[in-house]
């Protein structure tokens, strides 16, 4: 069967769990799940929830892209929420006993893994339908992906990555607003904002471990 396969992950989830603990991580996964459910609107279905990731399948690229766009916008309105990253591919795969198996599924997963926080990367068959979903894209060229012999041309979707004044907590990778952030430090001529005083303390104890070079 032909379908559009999409994997969406929470960026920096391991860092967040280490900084805030298992209960906070579980609460965040629940919020993420609710945001995904609200974004579906019949354009895609959830096949699997894998920790901090979801596997979505849609009948068409347009519908699946609309779902992703709604999820992206919704996530930006969530306070104290990390950025997302996702990957999509459209092709044939085998559906058996409610599971999808095939190269197309594996490729979508590899594309998602290659995306940075805030990015949605898609293959050419999906990018070709972006305009129909009201989303522009640009090619980032042929890209080598893990465990794939041939490089694949990838496209990055033109979706908002955050509000203009958003910052990323360097400890837990949470998206924070500088105007209301609980903590702020300056290190190596750079300003850093934090989602909690606990993250401030972690950074202050070992700034070199968290500040980018």
Short mmCIF file of C-alpha atoms in Angstrom, two decimals:
data_model
loop_
_atom_site.label_atom_id
_atom_site.label_comp_id
_atom_site.label_asym_id
_atom_site.label_seq_id
_atom_site.Cartn_x
_atom_site.Cartn_y
_atom_site.Cartn_z
CA UNK A 1 0.00 0.00 0.00
CA UNK A 2 1.10 3.56 -0.67
CA UNK A 3 1.11 6.01 2.25
CA UNK A 4 2.94 8.91 3.87
CA UNK A 5 5.08 7.94 6.84
CA UNK A 6 6.03 10.45 9.52
CA UNK A 7 8.10 10.24 12.69
CA UNK A 8 8.00 13.11 15.21
CA UNK A 9 10.32 13.34 18.24
CA UNK A 10 10.88 15.67 21.16
CA UNK A 11 14.31 17.26 20.72
CA UNK A 12 16.68 17.00 23.68
CA UNK A 13 14.46 14.60 25.61
CA UNK A 14 17.38 12.75 27.21
CA UNK A 15 18.82 16.02 28.51
CA UNK A 16 15.42 17.06 29.84
CA UNK A 17 14.95 13.76 31.66
CA UNK A 18 18.39 14.02 33.26
CA UNK A 19 17.74 17.61 34.36
CA UNK A 20 14.17 17.30 35.63
CA UNK A 21 13.65 13.62 36.40
CA UNK A 22 11.41 10.79 35.25
CA UNK A 23 8.12 12.23 36.51
CA UNK A 24 8.59 15.50 34.63
CA UNK A 25 9.56 13.53 31.52
CA UNK A 26 6.43 11.38 31.79
CA UNK A 27 4.27 14.51 32.18
CA UNK A 28 5.87 16.02 29.08
CA UNK A 29 5.23 12.88 27.03
CA UNK A 30 1.57 13.05 28.07
CA UNK A 31 1.37 16.70 26.95
CA UNK A 32 3.07 15.80 23.68
CA UNK A 33 0.59 12.98 23.12
CA UNK A 34 -2.34 15.32 23.69
CA UNK A 35 -0.89 17.83 21.21
CA UNK A 36 -0.50 15.09 18.59
CA UNK A 37 -4.06 13.83 19.13
CA UNK A 38 -5.42 17.36 18.68
CA UNK A 39 -3.44 17.85 15.46
CA UNK A 40 -4.63 14.73 13.63
CA UNK A 41 -8.11 15.88 12.49
CA UNK A 42 -8.48 12.85 10.25
CA UNK A 43 -5.44 13.66 8.12
CA UNK A 44 -3.24 11.00 9.73
CA UNK A 45 -3.42 8.23 12.31
CA UNK A 46 -1.09 7.22 15.10
CA UNK A 47 0.46 3.82 14.46
CA UNK A 48 2.79 3.74 17.43
CA UNK A 49 4.00 5.80 20.37
CA UNK A 50 7.64 5.04 21.15
CA UNK A 51 8.81 6.88 24.25
CA UNK A 52 9.24 10.50 23.23
CA UNK A 53 8.35 9.81 19.57
CA UNK A 54 5.21 9.10 17.56
CA UNK A 55 4.83 7.25 14.27
CA UNK A 56 2.08 8.71 12.08
CA UNK A 57 0.71 7.43 8.79
CA UNK A 58 -1.44 9.41 6.35
CA UNK A 59 -3.05 8.49 3.06
CA UNK A 60 -1.62 11.51 1.26
CA UNK A 61 1.37 13.84 1.65
CA UNK A 62 -0.95 16.87 1.74
CA UNK A 63 -3.00 15.57 4.64
CA UNK A 64 0.01 14.43 6.63
CA UNK A 65 1.74 17.77 6.08
CA UNK A 66 -1.36 19.62 7.31
CA UNK A 67 -1.26 17.48 10.44
CA UNK A 68 2.42 18.26 11.04
CA UNK A 69 1.83 21.97 10.49
CA UNK A 70 -0.97 22.01 13.08
CA UNK A 71 1.24 20.13 15.54
CA UNK A 72 4.13 22.57 15.01
CA UNK A 73 1.95 25.62 15.62
CA UNK A 74 0.30 24.02 18.63
CA UNK A 75 3.66 23.10 20.19
CA UNK A 76 4.83 26.72 19.95
CA UNK A 77 1.86 27.82 22.03
CA UNK A 78 2.76 25.35 24.80
CA UNK A 79 4.65 26.95 27.67
CA UNK A 80 7.80 25.17 28.90
CA UNK A 81 7.89 22.81 25.96
CA UNK A 82 10.88 21.55 23.94
CA UNK A 83 11.24 21.88 20.19
CA UNK A 84 10.20 19.04 17.91
CA UNK A 85 11.86 17.46 14.91
CA UNK A 86 10.30 15.25 12.25
CA UNK A 87 10.84 13.37 9.00
CA UNK A 88 8.40 12.33 6.27
CA UNK A 89 8.51 10.06 3.23
CA UNK A 90 5.80 8.86 0.82
CA UNK A 91 6.05 5.48 -0.91
CA UNK A 92 4.78 1.92 -0.81
CA UNK A 93 5.14 -0.33 2.23
CA UNK A 94 3.56 -3.49 3.58
CA UNK A 95 0.82 -3.33 6.20
CA UNK A 96 0.36 -6.51 8.16
CA UNK A 97 -1.46 -7.06 11.46
CA UNK A 98 -1.68 -3.31 12.02
CA UNK A 99 2.04 -2.78 11.48
CA UNK A 100 3.84 -1.08 8.62
CA UNK A 101 7.03 -2.66 7.32
CA UNK A 102 9.34 -1.70 4.50
CA UNK A 103 12.08 0.50 3.15
CA UNK A 104 9.76 3.52 3.06
CA UNK A 105 9.14 3.31 6.81
CA UNK A 106 12.84 2.93 7.54
CA UNK A 107 13.67 5.89 5.32
CA UNK A 108 11.15 8.12 7.10
CA UNK A 109 12.73 7.18 10.43
CA UNK A 110 16.23 7.98 9.12
CA UNK A 111 15.05 11.34 7.79
CA UNK A 112 13.54 12.22 11.18
CA UNK A 113 16.75 11.24 12.96
CA UNK A 114 18.70 13.59 10.69
CA UNK A 115 16.47 16.59 11.47
CA UNK A 116 17.67 19.12 14.03
CA UNK A 117 15.44 20.54 16.75
CA UNK A 118 12.72 22.63 15.15
CA UNK A 119 13.23 21.07 11.70
CA UNK A 120 10.88 19.05 9.52
CA UNK A 121 12.77 17.23 6.77
CA UNK A 122 10.98 15.50 3.89
CA UNK A 123 11.87 13.56 0.78
CA UNK A 124 11.09 14.74 -2.76
CA UNK A 125 7.74 12.86 -3.04
CA UNK A 126 6.48 14.78 0.00
CA UNK A 127 8.03 18.14 -0.87
CA UNK A 128 6.28 18.06 -4.24
CA UNK A 129 2.94 18.32 -2.42
CA UNK A 130 3.97 20.99 0.09
CA UNK A 131 2.37 23.86 -1.80
CA UNK A 132 -0.99 22.07 -1.74
CA UNK A 133 -0.74 22.00 2.06
CA UNK A 134 0.31 25.66 2.20
CA UNK A 135 3.92 24.87 3.13
CA UNK A 136 6.99 25.94 1.18
CA UNK A 137 10.21 23.92 1.20
CA UNK A 138 13.80 24.18 0.02
CA UNK A 139 16.28 21.51 -0.91
CA UNK A 140 19.29 20.90 1.32
CA UNK A 141 20.80 18.62 -1.31
CA UNK A 142 21.76 14.97 -1.45
CA UNK A 143 22.20 13.70 2.08
CA UNK A 144 23.83 10.52 3.37
CA UNK A 145 21.66 8.77 5.96
CA UNK A 146 22.70 6.03 8.33
CA UNK A 147 22.47 2.48 6.94
CA UNK A 148 21.45 3.70 3.46
CA UNK A 149 23.84 3.07 0.58
CA UNK A 150 22.69 5.90 -1.67
CA UNK A 151 22.27 9.53 -0.55
CA UNK A 152 18.75 10.98 -0.61
CA UNK A 153 17.72 14.50 -1.57
CA UNK A 154 16.07 16.12 1.43
CA UNK A 155 13.97 19.25 1.77
CA UNK A 156 13.40 21.38 4.86
CA UNK A 157 9.89 22.72 5.36
CA UNK A 158 9.32 26.41 5.97
CA UNK A 159 7.60 26.11 9.35
CA UNK A 160 8.01 28.38 12.39
CA UNK A 161 10.69 27.15 14.80
CA UNK A 162 9.61 29.33 17.70
CA UNK A 163 8.64 32.83 18.67
CA UNK A 164 11.14 35.50 17.70
CA UNK A 165 12.40 36.02 21.23
CA UNK A 166 12.49 32.35 22.30
CA UNK A 167 15.66 30.88 23.77
CA UNK A 168 16.69 27.28 24.44
CA UNK A 169 17.69 26.27 27.95
CA UNK A 170 21.24 24.86 27.42
CA UNK A 171 20.79 22.27 30.18
CA UNK A 172 17.42 20.63 29.49
CA UNK A 173 16.84 21.95 25.94
CA UNK A 174 13.45 23.41 26.91
CA UNK A 175 12.15 26.36 24.91
CA UNK A 176 11.84 29.42 27.18
CA UNK A 177 10.83 33.06 26.83
CA UNK A 178 13.62 35.37 28.05
CA UNK A 179 11.12 37.89 29.42
CA UNK A 180 9.65 35.35 31.83
CA UNK A 181 12.52 32.86 32.25
CA UNK A 182 13.19 31.93 35.92
CA UNK A 183 16.94 32.23 35.41
CA UNK A 184 19.56 34.05 33.34
CA UNK A 185 23.36 33.85 33.29
CA UNK A 186 26.05 35.35 31.12
CA UNK A 187 29.02 33.17 30.24
CA UNK A 188 31.81 33.68 27.68
CA UNK A 189 30.13 36.86 26.43
CA UNK A 190 26.87 35.02 25.75
CA UNK A 191 23.49 35.17 27.47
CA UNK A 192 21.71 32.00 28.56
CA UNK A 193 18.16 31.67 29.84
CA UNK A 194 16.80 28.79 31.90
CA UNK A 195 13.45 27.17 32.56
CA UNK A 196 14.17 26.64 36.27
CA UNK A 197 16.63 27.47 39.04
CA UNK A 198 17.66 23.81 39.01
CA UNK A 199 18.95 24.24 35.46
CA UNK A 200 20.72 27.46 36.49
CA UNK A 201 22.53 25.54 39.24
CA UNK A 202 23.54 22.72 36.88
CA UNK A 203 24.92 25.20 34.35
CA UNK A 204 26.75 27.25 37.01
CA UNK A 205 28.44 24.12 38.38
CA UNK A 206 29.84 23.11 34.99
CA UNK A 207 29.22 25.72 32.28
CA UNK A 208 31.69 24.17 29.88
CA UNK A 209 29.55 21.04 29.70
CA UNK A 210 26.52 22.95 28.45
CA UNK A 211 27.75 26.07 26.65
CA UNK A 212 28.35 25.46 22.91
CA UNK A 213 31.88 26.04 21.66
#
